[in-house]
Coordinates of C-alpha atoms in Angstrom, one line a residue:
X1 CA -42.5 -28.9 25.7
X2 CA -40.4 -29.8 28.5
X3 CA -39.9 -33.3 29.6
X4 CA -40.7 -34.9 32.9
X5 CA -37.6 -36.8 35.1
X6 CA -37.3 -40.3 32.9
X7 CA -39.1 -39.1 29.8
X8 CA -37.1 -39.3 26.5
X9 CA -36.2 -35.9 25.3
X10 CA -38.4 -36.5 21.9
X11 CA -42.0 -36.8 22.2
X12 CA -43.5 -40.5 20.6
X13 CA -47.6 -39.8 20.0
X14 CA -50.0 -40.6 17.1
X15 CA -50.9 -39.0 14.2
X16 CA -54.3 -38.5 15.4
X17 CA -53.1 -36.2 18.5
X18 CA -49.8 -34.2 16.7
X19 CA -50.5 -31.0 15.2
X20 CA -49.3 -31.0 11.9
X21 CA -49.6 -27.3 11.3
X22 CA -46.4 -25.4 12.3
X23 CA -47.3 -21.5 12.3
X24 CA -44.5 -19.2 10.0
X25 CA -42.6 -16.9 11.9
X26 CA -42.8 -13.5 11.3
X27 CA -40.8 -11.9 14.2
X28 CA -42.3 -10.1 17.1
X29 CA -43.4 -6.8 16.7
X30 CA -40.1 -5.6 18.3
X31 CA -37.8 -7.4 15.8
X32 CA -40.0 -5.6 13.1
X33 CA -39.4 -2.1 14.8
X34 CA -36.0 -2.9 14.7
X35 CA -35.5 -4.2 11.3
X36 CA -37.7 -1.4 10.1
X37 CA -35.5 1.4 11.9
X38 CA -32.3 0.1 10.3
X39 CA -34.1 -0.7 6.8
X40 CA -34.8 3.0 7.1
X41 CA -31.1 4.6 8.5
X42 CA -29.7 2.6 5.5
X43 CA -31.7 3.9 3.0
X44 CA -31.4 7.4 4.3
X45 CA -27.6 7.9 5.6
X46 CA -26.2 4.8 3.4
X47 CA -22.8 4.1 4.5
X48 CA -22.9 6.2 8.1
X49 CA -25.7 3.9 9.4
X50 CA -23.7 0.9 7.5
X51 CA -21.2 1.3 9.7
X52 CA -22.7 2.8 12.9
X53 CA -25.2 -0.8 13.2
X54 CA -22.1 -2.7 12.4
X55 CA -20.2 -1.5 15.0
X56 CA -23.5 -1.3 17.7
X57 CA -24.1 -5.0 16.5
X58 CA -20.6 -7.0 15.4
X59 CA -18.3 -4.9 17.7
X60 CA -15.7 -4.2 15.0
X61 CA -15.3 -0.2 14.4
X62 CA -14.9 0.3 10.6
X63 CA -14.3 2.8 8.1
X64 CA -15.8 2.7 4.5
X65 CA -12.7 1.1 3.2
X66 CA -12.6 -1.0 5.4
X67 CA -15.9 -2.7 4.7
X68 CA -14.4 -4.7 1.3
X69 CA -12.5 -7.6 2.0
X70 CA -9.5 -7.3 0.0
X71 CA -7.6 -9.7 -2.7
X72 CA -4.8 -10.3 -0.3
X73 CA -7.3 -11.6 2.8
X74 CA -9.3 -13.6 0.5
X75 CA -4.8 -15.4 -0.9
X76 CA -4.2 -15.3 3.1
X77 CA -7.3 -17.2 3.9
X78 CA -5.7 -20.5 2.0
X79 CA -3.1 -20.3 4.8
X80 CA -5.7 -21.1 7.3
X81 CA -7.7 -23.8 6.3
X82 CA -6.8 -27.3 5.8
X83 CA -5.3 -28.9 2.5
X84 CA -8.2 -31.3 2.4
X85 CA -10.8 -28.9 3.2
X86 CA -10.2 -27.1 -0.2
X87 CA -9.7 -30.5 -1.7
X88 CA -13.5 -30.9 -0.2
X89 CA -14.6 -27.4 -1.9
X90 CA -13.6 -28.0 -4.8
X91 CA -14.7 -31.6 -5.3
X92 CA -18.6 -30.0 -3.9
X93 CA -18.3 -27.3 -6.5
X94 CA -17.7 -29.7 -9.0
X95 CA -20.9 -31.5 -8.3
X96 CA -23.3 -28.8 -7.6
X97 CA -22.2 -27.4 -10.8
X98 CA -22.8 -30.2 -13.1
X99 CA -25.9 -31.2 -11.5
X100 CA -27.2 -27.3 -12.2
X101 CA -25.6 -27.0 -15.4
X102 CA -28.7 -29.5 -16.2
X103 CA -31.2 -26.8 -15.5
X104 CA -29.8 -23.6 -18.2
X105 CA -32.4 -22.7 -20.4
X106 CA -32.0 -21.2 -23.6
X107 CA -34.0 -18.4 -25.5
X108 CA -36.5 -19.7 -28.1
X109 CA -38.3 -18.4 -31.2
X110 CA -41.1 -20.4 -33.2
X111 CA -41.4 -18.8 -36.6
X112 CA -44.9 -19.4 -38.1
X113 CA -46.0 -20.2 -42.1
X114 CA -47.6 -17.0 -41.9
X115 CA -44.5 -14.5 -41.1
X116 CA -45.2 -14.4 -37.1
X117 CA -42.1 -14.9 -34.5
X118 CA -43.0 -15.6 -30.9
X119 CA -40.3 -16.3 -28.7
X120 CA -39.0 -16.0 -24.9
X121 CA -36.0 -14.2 -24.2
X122 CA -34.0 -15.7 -21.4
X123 CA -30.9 -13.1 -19.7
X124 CA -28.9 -13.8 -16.1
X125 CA -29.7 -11.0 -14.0
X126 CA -27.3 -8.1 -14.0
X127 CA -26.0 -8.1 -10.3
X128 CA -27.0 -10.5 -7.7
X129 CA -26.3 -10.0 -3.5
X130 CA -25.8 -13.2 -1.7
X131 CA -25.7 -13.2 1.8
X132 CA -23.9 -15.8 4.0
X133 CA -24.7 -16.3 7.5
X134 CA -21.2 -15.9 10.1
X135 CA -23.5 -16.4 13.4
X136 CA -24.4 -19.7 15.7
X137 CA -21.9 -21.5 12.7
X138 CA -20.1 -20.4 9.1
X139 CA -21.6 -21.9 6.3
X140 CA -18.8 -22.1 3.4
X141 CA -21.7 -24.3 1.4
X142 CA -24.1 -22.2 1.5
X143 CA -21.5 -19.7 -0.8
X144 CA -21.5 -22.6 -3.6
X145 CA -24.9 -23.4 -3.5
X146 CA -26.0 -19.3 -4.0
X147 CA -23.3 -18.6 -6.3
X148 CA -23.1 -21.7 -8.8
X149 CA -26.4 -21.6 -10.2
X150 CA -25.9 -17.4 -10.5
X151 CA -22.7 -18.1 -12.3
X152 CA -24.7 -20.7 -14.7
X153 CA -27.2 -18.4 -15.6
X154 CA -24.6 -15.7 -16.4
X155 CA -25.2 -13.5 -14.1
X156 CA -21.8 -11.4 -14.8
X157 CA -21.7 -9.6 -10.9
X158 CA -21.9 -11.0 -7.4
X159 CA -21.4 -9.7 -4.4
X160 CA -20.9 -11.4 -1.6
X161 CA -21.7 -10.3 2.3
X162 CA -21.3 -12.1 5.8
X163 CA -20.8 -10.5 8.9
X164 CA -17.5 -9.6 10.6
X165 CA -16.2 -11.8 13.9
X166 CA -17.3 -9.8 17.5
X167 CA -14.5 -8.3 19.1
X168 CA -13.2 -5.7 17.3
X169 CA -11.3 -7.9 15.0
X170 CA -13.4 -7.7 11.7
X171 CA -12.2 -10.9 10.5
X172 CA -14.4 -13.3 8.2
X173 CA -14.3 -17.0 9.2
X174 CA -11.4 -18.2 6.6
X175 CA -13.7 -21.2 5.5
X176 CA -16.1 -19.0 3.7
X177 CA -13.5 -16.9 2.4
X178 CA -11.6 -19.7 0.6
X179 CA -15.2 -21.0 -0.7
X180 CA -16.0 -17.7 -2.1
X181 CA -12.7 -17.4 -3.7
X182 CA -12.8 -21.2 -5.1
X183 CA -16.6 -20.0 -6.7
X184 CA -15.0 -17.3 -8.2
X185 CA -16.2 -14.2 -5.7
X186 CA -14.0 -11.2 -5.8
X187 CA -16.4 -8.6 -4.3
X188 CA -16.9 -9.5 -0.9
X189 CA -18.1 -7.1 2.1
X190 CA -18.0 -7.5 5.8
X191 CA -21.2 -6.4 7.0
X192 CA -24.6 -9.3 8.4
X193 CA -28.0 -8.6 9.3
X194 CA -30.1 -6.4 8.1
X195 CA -28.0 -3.6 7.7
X196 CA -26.7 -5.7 4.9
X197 CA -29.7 -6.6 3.7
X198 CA -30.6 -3.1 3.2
X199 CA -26.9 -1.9 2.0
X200 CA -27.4 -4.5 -1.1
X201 CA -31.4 -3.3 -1.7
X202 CA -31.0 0.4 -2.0
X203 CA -26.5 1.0 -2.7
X204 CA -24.7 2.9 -0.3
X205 CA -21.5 4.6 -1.5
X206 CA -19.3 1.8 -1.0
X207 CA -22.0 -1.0 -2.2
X208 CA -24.1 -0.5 -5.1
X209 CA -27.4 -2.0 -5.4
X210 CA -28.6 -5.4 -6.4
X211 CA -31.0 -7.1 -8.3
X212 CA -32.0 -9.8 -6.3
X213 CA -30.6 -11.0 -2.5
X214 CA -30.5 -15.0 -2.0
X215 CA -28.9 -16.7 0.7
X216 CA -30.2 -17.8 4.5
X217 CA -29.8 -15.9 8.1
X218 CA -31.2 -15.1 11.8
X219 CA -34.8 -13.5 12.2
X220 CA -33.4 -10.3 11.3
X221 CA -32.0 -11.0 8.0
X222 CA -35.2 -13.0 7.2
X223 CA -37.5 -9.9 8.4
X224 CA -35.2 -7.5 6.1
X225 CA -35.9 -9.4 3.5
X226 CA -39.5 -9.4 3.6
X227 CA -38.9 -5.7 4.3
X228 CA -37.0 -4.9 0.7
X229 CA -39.1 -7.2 -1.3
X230 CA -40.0 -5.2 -4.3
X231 CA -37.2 -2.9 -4.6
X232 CA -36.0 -6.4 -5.2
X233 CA -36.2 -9.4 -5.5
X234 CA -35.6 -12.8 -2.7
X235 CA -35.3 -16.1 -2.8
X236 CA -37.8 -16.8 0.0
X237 CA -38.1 -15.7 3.7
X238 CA -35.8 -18.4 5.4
X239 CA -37.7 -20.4 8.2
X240 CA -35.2 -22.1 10.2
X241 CA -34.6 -26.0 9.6
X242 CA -36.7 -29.0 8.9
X243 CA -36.2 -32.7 8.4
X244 CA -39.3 -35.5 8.5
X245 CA -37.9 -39.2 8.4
X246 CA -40.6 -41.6 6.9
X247 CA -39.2 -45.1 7.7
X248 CA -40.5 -48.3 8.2
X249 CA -39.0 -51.0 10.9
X250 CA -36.4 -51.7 8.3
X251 CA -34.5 -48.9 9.1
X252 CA -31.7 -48.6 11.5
X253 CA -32.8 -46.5 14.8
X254 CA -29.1 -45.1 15.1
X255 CA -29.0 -43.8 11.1
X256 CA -33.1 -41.9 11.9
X257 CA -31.8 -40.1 15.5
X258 CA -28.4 -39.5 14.1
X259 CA -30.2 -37.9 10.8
X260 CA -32.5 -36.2 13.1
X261 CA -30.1 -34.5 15.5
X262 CA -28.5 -33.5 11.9
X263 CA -31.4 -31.0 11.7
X264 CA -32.0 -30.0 15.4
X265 CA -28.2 -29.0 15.8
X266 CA -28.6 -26.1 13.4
X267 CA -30.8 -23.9 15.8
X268 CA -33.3 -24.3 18.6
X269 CA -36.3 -23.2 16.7
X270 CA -35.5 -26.4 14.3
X271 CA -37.7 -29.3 13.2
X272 CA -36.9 -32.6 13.8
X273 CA -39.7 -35.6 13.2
X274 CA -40.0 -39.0 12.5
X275 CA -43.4 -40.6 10.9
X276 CA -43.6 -44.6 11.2
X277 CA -46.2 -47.5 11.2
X278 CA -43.7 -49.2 13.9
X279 CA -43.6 -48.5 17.2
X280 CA -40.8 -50.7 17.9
X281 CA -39.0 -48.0 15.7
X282 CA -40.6 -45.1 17.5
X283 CA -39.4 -46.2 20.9
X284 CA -36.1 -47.3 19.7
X285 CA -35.3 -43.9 18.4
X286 CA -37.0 -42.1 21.1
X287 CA -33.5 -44.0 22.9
X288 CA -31.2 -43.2 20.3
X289 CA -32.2 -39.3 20.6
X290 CA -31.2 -39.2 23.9
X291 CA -28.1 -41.6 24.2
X292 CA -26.3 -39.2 20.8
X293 CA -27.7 -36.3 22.4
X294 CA -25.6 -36.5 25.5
X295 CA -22.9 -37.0 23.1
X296 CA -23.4 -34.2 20.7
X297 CA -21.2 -31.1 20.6
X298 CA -23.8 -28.9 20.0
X299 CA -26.0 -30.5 22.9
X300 CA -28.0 -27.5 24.4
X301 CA -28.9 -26.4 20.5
X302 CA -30.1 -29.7 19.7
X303 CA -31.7 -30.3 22.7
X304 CA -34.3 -27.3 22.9
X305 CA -34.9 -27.8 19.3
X306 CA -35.8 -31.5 19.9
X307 CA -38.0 -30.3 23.4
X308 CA -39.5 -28.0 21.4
X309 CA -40.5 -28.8 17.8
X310 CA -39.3 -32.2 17.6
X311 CA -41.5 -35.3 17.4
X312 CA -42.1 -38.8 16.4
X313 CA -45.5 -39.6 14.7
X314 CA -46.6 -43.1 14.8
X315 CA -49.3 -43.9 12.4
X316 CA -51.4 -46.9 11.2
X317 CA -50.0 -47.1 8.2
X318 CA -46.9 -46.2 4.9
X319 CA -49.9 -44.3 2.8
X320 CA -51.0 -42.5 6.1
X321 CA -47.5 -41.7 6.7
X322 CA -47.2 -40.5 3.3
X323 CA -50.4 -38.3 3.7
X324 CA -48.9 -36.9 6.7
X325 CA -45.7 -36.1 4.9
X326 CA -47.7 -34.5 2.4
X327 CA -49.0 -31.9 5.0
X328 CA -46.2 -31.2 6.5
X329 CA -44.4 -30.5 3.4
X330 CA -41.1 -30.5 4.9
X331 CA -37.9 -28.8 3.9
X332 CA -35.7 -32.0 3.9
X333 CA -37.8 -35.0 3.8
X334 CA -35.9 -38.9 4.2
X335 CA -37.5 -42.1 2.9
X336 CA -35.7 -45.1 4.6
X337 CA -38.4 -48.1 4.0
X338 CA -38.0 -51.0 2.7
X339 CA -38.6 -49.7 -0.8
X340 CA -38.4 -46.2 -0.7
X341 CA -38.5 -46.0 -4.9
X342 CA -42.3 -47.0 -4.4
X343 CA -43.0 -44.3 -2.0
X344 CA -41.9 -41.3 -4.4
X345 CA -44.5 -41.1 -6.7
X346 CA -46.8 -40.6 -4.1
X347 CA -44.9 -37.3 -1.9
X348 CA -46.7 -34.6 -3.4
X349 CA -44.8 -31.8 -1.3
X350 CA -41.0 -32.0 0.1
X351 CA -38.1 -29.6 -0.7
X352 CA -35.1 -32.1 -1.0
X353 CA -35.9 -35.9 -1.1
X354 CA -34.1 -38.4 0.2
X355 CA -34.2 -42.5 -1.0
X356 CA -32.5 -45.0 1.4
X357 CA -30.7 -45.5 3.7
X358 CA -27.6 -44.2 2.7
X359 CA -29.0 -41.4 1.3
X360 CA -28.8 -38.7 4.7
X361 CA -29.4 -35.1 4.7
X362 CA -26.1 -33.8 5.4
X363 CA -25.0 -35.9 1.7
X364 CA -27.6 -33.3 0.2
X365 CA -26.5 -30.5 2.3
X366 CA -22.6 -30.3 1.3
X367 CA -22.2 -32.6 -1.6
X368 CA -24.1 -34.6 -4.0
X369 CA -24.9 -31.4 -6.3
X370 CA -28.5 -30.3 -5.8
X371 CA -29.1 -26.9 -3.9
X372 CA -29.1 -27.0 -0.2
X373 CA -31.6 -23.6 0.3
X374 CA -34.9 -25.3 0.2
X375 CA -38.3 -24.3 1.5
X376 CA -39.4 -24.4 4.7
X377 CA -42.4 -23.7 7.1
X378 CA -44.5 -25.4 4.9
X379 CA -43.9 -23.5 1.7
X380 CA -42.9 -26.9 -0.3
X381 CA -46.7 -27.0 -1.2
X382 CA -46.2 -24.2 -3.8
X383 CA -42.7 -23.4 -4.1
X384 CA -38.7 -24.9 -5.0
X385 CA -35.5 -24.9 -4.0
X386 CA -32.7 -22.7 -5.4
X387 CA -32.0 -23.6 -8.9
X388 CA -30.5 -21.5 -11.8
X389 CA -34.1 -19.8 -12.9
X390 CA -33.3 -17.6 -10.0
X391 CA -31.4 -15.8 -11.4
X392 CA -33.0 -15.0 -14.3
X393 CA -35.2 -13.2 -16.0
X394 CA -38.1 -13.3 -19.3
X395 CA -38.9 -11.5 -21.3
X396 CA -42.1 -12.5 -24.1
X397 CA -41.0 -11.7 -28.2
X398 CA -43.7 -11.2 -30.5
X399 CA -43.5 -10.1 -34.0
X400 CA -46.9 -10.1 -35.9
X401 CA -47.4 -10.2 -39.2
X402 CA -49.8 -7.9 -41.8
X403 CA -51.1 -11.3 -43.0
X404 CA -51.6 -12.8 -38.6
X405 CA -53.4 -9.3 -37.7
X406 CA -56.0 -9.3 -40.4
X407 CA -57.2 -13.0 -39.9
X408 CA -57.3 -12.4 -36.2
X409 CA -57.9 -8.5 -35.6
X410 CA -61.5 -9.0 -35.5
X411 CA -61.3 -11.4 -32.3
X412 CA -58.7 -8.9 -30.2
X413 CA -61.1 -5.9 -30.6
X414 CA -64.0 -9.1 -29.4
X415 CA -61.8 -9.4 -26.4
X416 CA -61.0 -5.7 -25.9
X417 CA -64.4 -4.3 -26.2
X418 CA -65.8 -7.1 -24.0
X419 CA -63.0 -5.9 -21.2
X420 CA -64.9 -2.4 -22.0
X421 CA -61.0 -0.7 -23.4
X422 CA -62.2 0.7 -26.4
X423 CA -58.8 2.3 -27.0
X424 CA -57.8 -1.1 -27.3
X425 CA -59.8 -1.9 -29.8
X426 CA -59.2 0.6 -32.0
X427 CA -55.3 0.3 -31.7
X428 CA -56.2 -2.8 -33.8
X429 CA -59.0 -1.5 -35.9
X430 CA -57.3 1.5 -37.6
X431 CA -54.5 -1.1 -38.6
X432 CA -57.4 -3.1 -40.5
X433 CA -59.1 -0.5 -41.8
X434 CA -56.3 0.3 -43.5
X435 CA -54.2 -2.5 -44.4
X436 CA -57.4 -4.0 -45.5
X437 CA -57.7 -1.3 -48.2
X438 CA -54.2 -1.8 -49.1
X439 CA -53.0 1.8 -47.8
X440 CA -49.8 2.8 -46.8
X441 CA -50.1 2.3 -43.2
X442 CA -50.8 6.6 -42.9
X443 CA -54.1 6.2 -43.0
X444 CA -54.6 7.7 -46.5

């Protein structure tokens, strides 16, 4: 919603007129021809679309060989980074690896007095794509948050794609290169959107298939996604970006716009909102927005995002502030009250959460050790962010003994001939009628 001359850039209303509901965006009907189309070309001509749509869309004319990024760009890309940016990488991949070393599960069995073994078998997934966005802005974290928990859960194969630079150059930002090669990625293609989406799903004959894709991108990617779900499996369809900042009139106005603009910079189609029972917090930040807008790099970004789908909420009260939060169910959600500890019992629905007012997004984003790739558009109410049981899979063990089936034969065949699957039934029966006797399991 654009502004009038004087107003501040981010909209200050009550709870009782802000529409909480934020509709998920599924692409126009054109983007879905389009992703469809390519989906399609992929699947059928494999790498001759591959490199067709990456030279119509990225500008850089490949051949097949071309597409892997080899051992010697991935040593070269050391040369072009800072000292202390791998001195960063490394002390993030430290801490997003101990925090989800926490979360590795471990096969069970629970053997029973009378002979029977149930049990869950836990395995990684065999081969996982994870796709890392080379747009708007690189995202080197976004490698260690996909890749870490895979590497936990054992999955023994990852592949890695992100599109080329525009121009004909081909390169890869050096960034994401050097934080692939510090997580330990070795296969690494240079193909984006959802021509790579689709490359991973179905192979081509210079990438073979996956299991399952992870990792965020544009509308595209997202839609292609969506599009290869169940030839295998995502993480989520990707909204863009959301933060809700619950504070009180203990917090600092600067910290709440700065933390807010910390969203809105990522994309236009961001969400950026504060919820408070203090208006002289509301208004205060309402200035802040604007005076570190002006100052902000990424300005224009921030600023349609802010115009757009930003907001501040004032309500009548903490618990109505909490209820709101609740609806919302934000992506990243910040608690900076006076005693923010007290609140947390009470947020039913948030992605990442945030206690204090030290405790900004962007700590979460790069470094403190949980996972960055969070729900958004709402999907907090019923779902979590990336974590180790991602990647992989269960399977149920159950070994039954002569001694379990005849004690509890007669209440399966109950079950199966209520369900009206007589076959069922009599899978069990024939085994009682002639263990019962004492046969030899021939039915003699």
């Amino acid at each position: 919603m654009k502004r009038g001359k004087g107003e501040p850039t981010v909209k200050v209303e009550s709870s009782k007129t802000f529409k909480l509901e934020r509709e998920v965006d599924y692409g126009t009907p054109e983007q879905n021809r389009i992703v469809k189309e390519i989906v399609g070309d992929i699947k059928k001509e494999g790498d001759a679309a591959l490199l067709r749509y990456t030279e119509k869309l990225d500008g850089a004319k490949l051949t097949a060989p071309e597409l892997r990024v080899t051992a010697d760009e991935l040593q070269a890309a050391y040369a072009r980074v800072e000292p202390s940016f791998v001195t960063a990488i490394r002390e993030a991949a430290a801490n997003i690896r101990a925090f989800h070393a926490r979360q590795k599960r471990n096969s069970w069995m629970d053997l029973q007095p009378d002979g029977t073994i149930l049990g869950q078998i836990i395995r990684p997934l065999k081969r996982v794509g994870v796709y890392v966005p080379g747009g708007k802005a690189a995202y080197p974290s976004s490698v260690l948050m996909n890749v870490i928990p895979a590497q936990i859960a054992g999955v023994p194969e990852i592949v890695m794609v992100t599109p080329p630079s525009t121009g004909g150059k081909a390169g890869i930002d050096p960034y994401i290169l050097v934080a692939a090669a510090e997580a330990g990625v070795h296969e690494i293609y240079r193909v984006g959107g959802a021509q790579a989406i689709a490359a991973l799903a179905f192979g081509t004959a210079s990438i073979a298939p996956v299991d399952k894709i992870c990792g965020p991108g544009n509308i595209y990617v997202a839609l292609a996604k969506r599009e290869v779900y169940g030839a295998v499996d995502i993480d989520s369809i990707a909204g863009p970006s959301e933060i809700v900042v619950l504070a009180d009139d203990t917090a600092d106005a600067a910290y709440v716009a700065a933390d807010l603009l910390s969203q809105a910079e990522h994309d236009e189609m961001a969400s950026a909102i504060l919820v408070t029972p203090s208006q002289a917090l509301a208004d205060a930040v309402a200035a802040e927005v604007e005076r570190q807008l002006s100052e902000l790099p990424r300005e224009a970004i921030a600023r349609a995002s802010v115009e757009q789908f930003g907001a501040i909420i004032v309500v009548e009260s903490l618990k109505e502030g909490v209820s709101v939060v609740n609806r919302l169910a934000p992506e990243h959600l910040e608690i900076v009250t006076e005693d923010p500890m007290g609140l947390l019992g009470s947020i039913e629905n948030a992605g990442a959460i945030f206690l204090g007012r030290y405790s900004s997004e962007p700590v979460g984003d790069y470094f403190a050790g949980p996972n960055h790739i969070i729900p958004t558009n709402g999907t907090a109410r019923f779902s979590s962010p990336v974590d180790v049981d991602d990647f992989i899979k269960k399977s149920s063990m159950i070994y039954y003994s002569k001694e379990a089936l005849l004690r509890d034969g007669a209440t399966i065949m109950e079950l199966a001939r209520r369900e009206g699957l007589e076959g069922h039934a009599r899978a069990i029966e024939i085994r009682l009628q002639n263990e019962g006797k004492g046969g030899d399991g021939n039915g003699e």
